[in-house]
Coordinates of C-alpha atoms in Angstrom, one line a residue:
M30 CA 224.3 125.2 17.8
S31 CA 223.2 127.8 20.4
N32 CA 225.1 130.5 18.4
R33 CA 223.2 129.6 15.2
S34 CA 219.8 129.8 17.2
E35 CA 220.8 133.3 18.5
E36 CA 221.7 134.4 15.0
D37 CA 218.3 133.1 13.7
Q38 CA 216.5 135.0 16.4
V39 CA 218.5 138.2 15.5
L40 CA 217.7 137.8 11.9
R41 CA 214.0 137.3 12.6
R42 CA 213.9 140.2 14.9
S43 CA 215.7 142.5 12.4
H44 CA 213.3 141.3 9.6
K45 CA 210.4 142.1 11.9
D46 CA 211.7 145.5 12.7
G47 CA 212.3 146.2 9.1
V48 CA 208.7 145.3 8.2
L49 CA 207.4 147.4 11.1
D50 CA 209.6 150.3 10.0
L51 CA 208.3 150.0 6.3
M52 CA 204.6 149.6 7.2
L53 CA 204.3 151.9 10.2
K54 CA 207.1 154.0 11.4
R55 CA 208.3 155.3 8.0
P56 CA 204.8 156.5 7.0
L57 CA 204.3 158.1 10.4
R58 CA 207.6 159.9 10.1
W59 CA 206.6 161.0 6.6
L60 CA 203.3 162.4 7.8
R61 CA 204.9 164.2 10.7
M62 CA 207.4 165.7 8.3
L63 CA 204.6 167.1 6.1
I64 CA 202.7 168.5 9.1
E65 CA 205.8 170.2 10.4
E66 CA 207.0 171.7 7.1
L67 CA 203.4 172.7 6.2
H68 CA 200.6 173.6 8.6
W69 CA 198.2 171.2 10.4
S70 CA 195.2 173.0 9.0
F71 CA 196.4 172.4 5.5
F72 CA 197.0 168.7 6.3
F73 CA 193.4 168.5 7.9
G74 CA 192.0 170.1 4.7
V75 CA 193.7 167.7 2.4
I76 CA 192.4 164.7 4.5
V77 CA 188.8 166.1 4.6
V78 CA 188.5 167.2 0.9
Y79 CA 190.5 164.3 -0.7
G80 CA 189.8 161.6 1.8
V81 CA 186.2 162.3 2.9
S82 CA 184.6 164.6 0.3
Q83 CA 186.2 163.0 -2.7
G84 CA 187.3 159.6 -1.5
L85 CA 184.6 158.4 0.8
G86 CA 182.0 160.5 -1.1
K87 CA 183.0 159.1 -4.4
G88 CA 182.8 155.5 -3.0
L89 CA 179.3 156.1 -1.5
S90 CA 177.9 158.2 -4.3
K91 CA 179.0 156.1 -7.3
V92 CA 177.3 153.0 -6.1
S93 CA 174.2 154.8 -4.8
T94 CA 173.9 156.9 -7.9
Q95 CA 174.0 153.8 -10.2
Y96 CA 171.3 152.1 -8.1
Y97 CA 169.3 155.3 -7.9
L98 CA 169.3 155.8 -11.7
K99 CA 168.6 152.1 -12.2
D100 CA 166.0 151.3 -9.6
E101 CA 164.5 154.7 -8.7
Q102 CA 164.5 156.5 -12.0
M103 CA 164.3 153.3 -14.1
V104 CA 166.6 154.7 -16.9
Q105 CA 168.3 152.7 -19.7
P106 CA 172.1 151.9 -19.6
S107 CA 172.7 154.3 -22.5
E108 CA 170.8 157.0 -20.8
A109 CA 172.6 156.3 -17.5
Q110 CA 175.9 156.9 -19.4
V111 CA 174.7 160.3 -20.5
Y112 CA 173.4 161.4 -17.1
V113 CA 176.6 160.2 -15.4
G114 CA 178.4 162.5 -17.9
L115 CA 176.2 165.4 -17.0
I116 CA 176.9 165.0 -13.3
Q117 CA 180.6 165.6 -14.2
I118 CA 180.1 169.0 -16.0
P119 CA 180.9 170.9 -12.8
W120 CA 184.3 169.3 -12.9
I121 CA 184.8 170.5 -16.5
I122 CA 184.2 174.2 -15.6
K123 CA 186.6 174.0 -12.8
P124 CA 188.7 176.8 -14.3
V125 CA 185.7 179.1 -13.4
W126 CA 185.9 178.0 -9.8
G127 CA 189.6 178.3 -9.8
L128 CA 189.6 181.8 -11.3
L129 CA 187.1 182.9 -8.6
T130 CA 189.3 181.6 -5.7
D131 CA 192.3 183.3 -7.2
V132 CA 191.0 186.7 -8.0
V133 CA 187.8 187.3 -6.0
P134 CA 188.3 187.2 -2.3
V135 CA 185.3 187.0 -0.1
M136 CA 185.5 189.1 3.1
G137 CA 189.3 189.3 2.6
Y138 CA 189.9 185.5 2.0
R139 CA 190.5 183.6 -1.2
R140 CA 190.1 180.0 0.0
R141 CA 188.1 179.8 3.3
P142 CA 184.8 181.2 2.1
Y143 CA 184.7 178.8 -0.9
F144 CA 185.2 175.8 1.3
I145 CA 182.2 176.9 3.4
F146 CA 180.0 177.6 0.3
A147 CA 181.0 174.2 -1.2
G148 CA 180.1 172.3 2.0
V149 CA 176.6 174.1 2.2
V150 CA 175.8 173.4 -1.4
T151 CA 176.6 169.7 -1.2
M152 CA 174.7 169.4 2.0
V153 CA 171.5 170.9 0.6
A154 CA 171.7 168.9 -2.7
M155 CA 172.2 165.6 -0.9
M156 CA 169.4 166.3 1.5
V157 CA 166.9 167.1 -1.4
L158 CA 167.7 163.7 -2.9
S159 CA 167.4 162.0 0.5
L160 CA 164.2 163.4 1.7
H161 CA 162.1 164.0 -1.5
K162 CA 159.8 161.2 -2.6
N163 CA 159.2 160.5 -6.3
L164 CA 161.6 163.2 -7.3
H165 CA 161.3 164.1 -11.0
L166 CA 164.3 163.0 -13.1
G167 CA 165.1 166.6 -14.0
L168 CA 165.1 167.8 -10.4
A169 CA 167.1 164.7 -9.4
L170 CA 169.8 165.5 -12.0
T171 CA 169.8 169.0 -10.9
S172 CA 170.5 168.0 -7.3
L173 CA 173.1 165.5 -8.5
V174 CA 174.8 168.2 -10.5
A175 CA 174.7 170.6 -7.6
G176 CA 176.3 168.1 -5.2
S177 CA 179.0 167.5 -7.8
A178 CA 179.5 171.3 -8.1
G179 CA 180.0 171.5 -4.3
V180 CA 182.7 168.7 -4.3
A181 CA 184.4 170.4 -7.4
I182 CA 184.5 173.7 -5.7
A183 CA 186.1 172.3 -2.6
D184 CA 188.5 170.2 -4.8
V185 CA 189.7 173.2 -6.9
T186 CA 190.2 175.3 -3.7
I187 CA 192.4 172.6 -2.0
D188 CA 194.1 172.1 -5.3
A189 CA 195.1 175.8 -5.2
C190 CA 196.3 175.3 -1.6
V191 CA 198.4 172.3 -2.7
T192 CA 199.8 174.1 -5.7
Q193 CA 200.7 177.1 -3.6
C194 CA 202.6 174.8 -1.2
S195 CA 204.3 173.0 -4.3
I196 CA 205.7 176.3 -5.3
S197 CA 206.8 177.4 -1.9
H198 CA 208.1 173.8 -1.1
P199 CA 209.2 172.4 -4.5
S200 CA 211.1 169.5 -2.9
L201 CA 207.7 168.3 -1.3
A202 CA 205.6 168.5 -4.5
A203 CA 205.7 164.7 -5.1
D204 CA 205.1 164.0 -1.5
M205 CA 202.0 166.3 -1.5
Q206 CA 200.6 164.7 -4.5
S207 CA 201.2 161.3 -2.9
L208 CA 199.4 162.5 0.3
C209 CA 196.4 163.6 -1.8
G210 CA 196.3 160.5 -3.8
M211 CA 196.6 158.3 -0.7
S212 CA 193.9 160.2 1.2
S213 CA 191.6 159.9 -1.9
S214 CA 192.4 156.1 -2.3
I215 CA 192.0 155.2 1.4
G216 CA 188.7 157.2 1.5
S217 CA 187.5 155.4 -1.7
L218 CA 188.4 152.1 -0.2
V219 CA 186.3 152.8 2.9
G220 CA 183.5 154.2 0.8
F221 CA 183.3 151.4 -1.7
S222 CA 183.6 148.8 1.0
L223 CA 180.7 150.2 2.9
S224 CA 178.7 151.3 -0.1
G225 CA 176.9 148.1 -1.0
V226 CA 176.0 147.2 2.5
L227 CA 174.6 150.8 3.1
V228 CA 172.7 150.8 -0.1
H229 CA 171.2 147.4 0.8
W230 CA 170.4 148.7 4.4
F231 CA 169.2 152.1 3.8
G232 CA 168.7 152.4 0.0
A233 CA 170.4 154.9 -2.3
K234 CA 168.5 157.8 -0.8
G235 CA 169.6 156.9 2.7
V236 CA 173.2 157.0 1.6
Y237 CA 172.6 160.5 0.1
G238 CA 171.5 161.6 3.6
L239 CA 174.8 160.3 5.0
L240 CA 176.8 162.2 2.3
G241 CA 174.8 165.3 3.2
M242 CA 176.0 165.1 6.9
T243 CA 179.6 164.4 6.0
S244 CA 179.8 167.3 3.8
G245 CA 179.7 169.5 6.9
L246 CA 183.4 168.7 7.5
T247 CA 184.2 170.8 4.4
V248 CA 182.6 173.7 6.2
V249 CA 184.8 173.0 9.2
V250 CA 187.8 173.2 6.9
G251 CA 186.7 176.7 5.8
L252 CA 186.4 177.8 9.4
L253 CA 189.8 176.4 10.6
L254 CA 192.2 176.8 7.5
K255 CA 195.2 179.1 8.2
E256 CA 195.1 181.8 5.5
S257 CA 196.4 185.3 5.4
P258 CA 193.8 188.0 4.5
S259 CA 193.7 189.3 0.9
R260 CA 192.8 192.9 -0.1
S261 CA 189.3 193.1 -1.5
L262 CA 189.0 194.4 -5.0
D263 CA 186.4 196.6 -6.7
R264 CA 184.7 195.4 -9.9
K265 CA 187.2 197.2 -12.2
H266 CA 190.1 195.6 -10.6
V267 CA 188.4 192.1 -10.6
N268 CA 187.8 192.5 -14.4
E269 CA 191.5 193.4 -14.8
K270 CA 192.5 190.4 -12.8
F271 CA 190.4 188.1 -14.9
L272 CA 192.0 189.6 -18.1
D273 CA 195.5 189.2 -16.6
A274 CA 194.7 185.6 -15.6
G275 CA 193.5 184.7 -19.1
S276 CA 196.6 186.4 -20.6
A277 CA 199.0 184.6 -18.2
I278 CA 197.3 181.3 -18.9
W279 CA 197.4 181.7 -22.6
K280 CA 201.0 182.6 -22.6
T281 CA 201.8 179.6 -20.5
F282 CA 200.0 177.2 -22.9
Q283 CA 202.1 178.5 -25.8
Y284 CA 205.0 176.5 -24.4
G285 CA 205.4 173.0 -25.7
E286 CA 206.2 171.7 -22.3
V287 CA 202.6 172.7 -21.3
W288 CA 200.4 172.0 -24.2
R289 CA 201.8 168.6 -25.2
P290 CA 201.1 167.0 -21.8
C291 CA 197.6 168.7 -21.9
L292 CA 197.0 167.2 -25.4
F293 CA 198.1 163.8 -24.1
M294 CA 195.7 164.0 -21.1
L295 CA 192.9 164.8 -23.4
L296 CA 193.5 162.2 -26.0
S297 CA 194.3 159.3 -23.7
A298 CA 191.1 159.9 -21.7
S299 CA 188.7 160.4 -24.7
V300 CA 189.8 157.8 -27.2
S301 CA 189.1 154.9 -24.8
L302 CA 185.3 154.7 -24.9
H303 CA 183.9 153.2 -21.6
I304 CA 180.6 151.4 -21.0
H305 CA 180.7 151.2 -17.2
E306 CA 176.9 151.6 -16.8
G307 CA 176.2 149.0 -19.4
M308 CA 178.5 146.6 -17.5
F309 CA 176.9 147.5 -14.2
Y310 CA 173.4 146.5 -15.5
W311 CA 174.9 143.3 -16.8
Y312 CA 176.5 142.6 -13.5
T313 CA 173.3 142.9 -11.6
D314 CA 170.5 142.0 -14.0
A315 CA 171.5 139.8 -16.9
K316 CA 170.3 136.2 -16.6
D317 CA 173.5 135.0 -18.2
G318 CA 175.7 137.4 -16.2
P319 CA 177.1 137.3 -12.7
T320 CA 173.9 138.8 -11.1
F321 CA 176.0 140.3 -8.3
S322 CA 174.3 141.7 -5.2
K323 CA 174.7 145.2 -3.9
E324 CA 177.3 144.1 -1.4
A325 CA 179.3 142.3 -4.0
V326 CA 179.2 145.4 -6.3
G327 CA 180.5 147.6 -3.5
S328 CA 183.2 145.1 -2.5
I329 CA 184.4 144.8 -6.1
M330 CA 184.8 148.5 -6.4
S331 CA 186.8 148.5 -3.1
F332 CA 189.4 146.5 -4.7
G333 CA 189.7 149.2 -7.4
A334 CA 190.5 151.6 -4.5
I335 CA 193.0 149.2 -3.1
G336 CA 194.7 149.0 -6.6
S337 CA 194.8 152.9 -6.7
L338 CA 196.4 152.9 -3.3
V339 CA 199.0 150.3 -4.4
G340 CA 199.7 152.4 -7.5
I341 CA 200.4 155.5 -5.2
L342 CA 202.8 153.5 -3.0
L343 CA 204.6 152.0 -6.0
Y344 CA 205.1 155.6 -7.5
Q345 CA 206.1 157.1 -4.1
N346 CA 208.6 154.5 -3.2
F347 CA 210.0 153.3 -6.6
L348 CA 208.9 155.3 -9.6
K349 CA 208.9 159.1 -8.7
N350 CA 212.6 159.4 -9.6
F351 CA 212.3 157.6 -12.9
P352 CA 212.1 159.6 -16.2
F353 CA 208.6 161.0 -16.7
R354 CA 208.2 159.7 -20.2
N355 CA 209.2 156.1 -19.3
V356 CA 206.7 155.8 -16.5
V357 CA 203.8 157.1 -18.6
F358 CA 204.7 155.0 -21.6
W359 CA 204.8 151.7 -19.7
A360 CA 201.7 152.5 -17.7
L361 CA 199.7 153.4 -20.8
S362 CA 200.9 150.3 -22.5
I363 CA 199.7 148.0 -19.7
S364 CA 196.5 150.0 -19.5
V365 CA 195.7 149.1 -23.1
M366 CA 196.4 145.5 -22.6
S367 CA 194.2 145.4 -19.4
G368 CA 191.3 146.8 -21.5
F369 CA 190.8 143.3 -22.9
L370 CA 189.8 141.8 -19.6
D371 CA 186.2 143.0 -20.0
L372 CA 185.8 141.3 -23.3
I373 CA 187.1 138.0 -21.7
L374 CA 184.5 138.4 -19.0
V375 CA 181.5 139.1 -21.3
L376 CA 182.4 136.2 -23.6
R377 CA 182.6 134.1 -20.4
I378 CA 186.1 132.8 -21.4
N379 CA 187.0 133.1 -17.7
L380 CA 184.5 130.5 -16.8
K381 CA 185.8 128.1 -19.4
L382 CA 189.2 128.5 -17.8
G383 CA 187.8 127.8 -14.4
V384 CA 188.2 131.4 -13.1
P385 CA 185.0 132.6 -11.1
D386 CA 183.4 135.8 -12.2
Y387 CA 184.0 137.5 -8.8
F388 CA 187.7 136.8 -8.7
F389 CA 188.2 137.8 -12.3
I390 CA 186.4 141.2 -11.9
V391 CA 188.3 141.9 -8.7
V392 CA 191.6 141.3 -10.5
D393 CA 190.4 143.5 -13.4
E394 CA 189.4 146.3 -11.1
F395 CA 192.6 146.2 -9.1
V396 CA 194.9 146.3 -12.1
S397 CA 193.1 148.9 -14.0
H398 CA 193.0 151.3 -11.1
M399 CA 196.6 150.7 -10.1
I400 CA 197.8 151.4 -13.7
S401 CA 195.6 154.5 -14.0
R402 CA 197.0 156.0 -10.8
I403 CA 200.6 155.4 -11.9
K404 CA 199.8 157.0 -15.2
W405 CA 198.2 160.1 -13.8
L406 CA 200.5 160.9 -10.8
P407 CA 203.6 162.1 -12.9
L408 CA 201.2 164.3 -14.9
L409 CA 199.8 165.8 -11.7
V410 CA 203.3 166.5 -10.4
L411 CA 204.3 168.1 -13.6
S412 CA 201.1 170.2 -13.8
S413 CA 201.6 171.5 -10.2
K414 CA 205.1 172.8 -11.1
L415 CA 203.9 174.5 -14.3
C416 CA 201.3 176.6 -12.6
P417 CA 202.0 180.5 -12.8
A418 CA 202.4 182.1 -9.5
G419 CA 199.1 183.8 -8.3
M420 CA 197.0 181.7 -10.7
E421 CA 197.4 178.3 -8.9
G422 CA 193.8 177.3 -8.6
T423 CA 192.8 178.5 -12.2
F424 CA 195.6 176.9 -14.0
F425 CA 195.6 173.6 -12.2
A426 CA 191.8 173.5 -12.5
L427 CA 192.1 174.1 -16.3
L428 CA 194.5 171.2 -16.6
M429 CA 192.3 168.9 -14.7
S430 CA 189.2 170.0 -16.6
I431 CA 191.0 168.9 -19.8
E432 CA 191.1 165.4 -18.3
H433 CA 187.4 165.6 -17.4
V434 CA 186.5 166.7 -20.9
G435 CA 188.2 163.5 -22.1
H436 CA 186.3 161.3 -19.5
L437 CA 183.1 163.1 -20.6
A438 CA 183.7 162.3 -24.3
S439 CA 184.5 158.6 -23.3
S440 CA 181.3 158.4 -21.3
W441 CA 179.0 159.9 -23.9
G442 CA 180.8 158.0 -26.7
G443 CA 180.0 154.8 -24.7
G444 CA 176.4 155.8 -24.3
V445 CA 176.0 156.3 -28.0
L446 CA 177.6 152.9 -28.5
L447 CA 175.3 151.1 -26.1
H448 CA 172.2 152.8 -27.8
A449 CA 173.5 151.9 -31.2
L450 CA 174.0 148.3 -30.2
N451 CA 170.5 148.1 -28.6
V452 CA 171.8 147.3 -25.1
T453 CA 168.9 147.8 -22.7
R454 CA 168.0 147.0 -19.1
T455 CA 167.2 143.5 -20.1
Q456 CA 168.9 143.0 -23.6
F457 CA 172.6 142.3 -23.5
D458 CA 173.2 140.2 -26.6
N459 CA 175.3 142.9 -28.4
L460 CA 177.5 143.8 -25.3
C461 CA 180.3 141.7 -26.7

């Protein structure tokens, strides 16, 4: 009897140790390995740009911008769709930023000055939105676009650093993409979790002020990043570099291994029209809708960040060694099926089945973001390995801009659809 009790204790202890190793020790060993193989300043840059600037910033800015356009600027849902698309234009021209970081050194450096510039631009834009009362819609959109440009410039610069390290450490390419995705997801989780509460307490403009202060960390990255100086070029050599870069990228895109994934990225993003802004208005204003509070909206989006993080963990631990085609096929198939969840919600079928709105939307948000992350991670890994040496920032930015063009087409197409169906701030009869 005592022997069995001792065996049970040993089993429980070993199980506990195994869970502790999986949840804490193994991730810490993984992070320590990345810091040792790469450099701490690179690791810090990834955490700041992906975790704070993109992740936390995305979580806070998305909710605050939705309420800013709805309550401060009083725009219609279809107009909000178009304006949100406009804010994403700096991400579409990412190849321009990437080309600048690759071929135009500033004071002898190709990365550090661009981090500093990006941080300053974002800081100024957010402070204008935060401090200016009754800001004209045109000026407000200009500031939002400028803030988005600052984040995009920092993103393309850290993308170039990641791609450089992927080429010099090919065995760590998937690990670096997982680190980037995990930083972004954790930052988004924190941002979305706090967004509703902060918008309720301080208003959308108060959140913009907070974003202006956090953008100072991007400036710190530019000051601390380890980078070897590059030789400054005169205008003639810069022009030659631009031409050489264009030629190298064109030759690379002639390979089927390159243009086919790019075409897939474009089509898969653009053919699925989204009406996120229309759904947001319905969530918060419709008499027959859920009428969620600001806190509820933020917490719902935080579950999307959790789903994204789960998708990264699934890919990192179980899927990264599976064939690329199989992972993308099944992820895309499940993504198509999950698209019907919004229809079930608007038709109120979930209530007929006894499922509360909040629980149903949380599940929808979690599943859609998890599948989306699993779908895109293999493409990011593949893209990082295809970048020509010396053109890392430009080529990777071009690949990502293709994705953003698809999302822009999806957003504007959704705006046209909302306008055609006469979905307004108070009229939602045609939403389903």
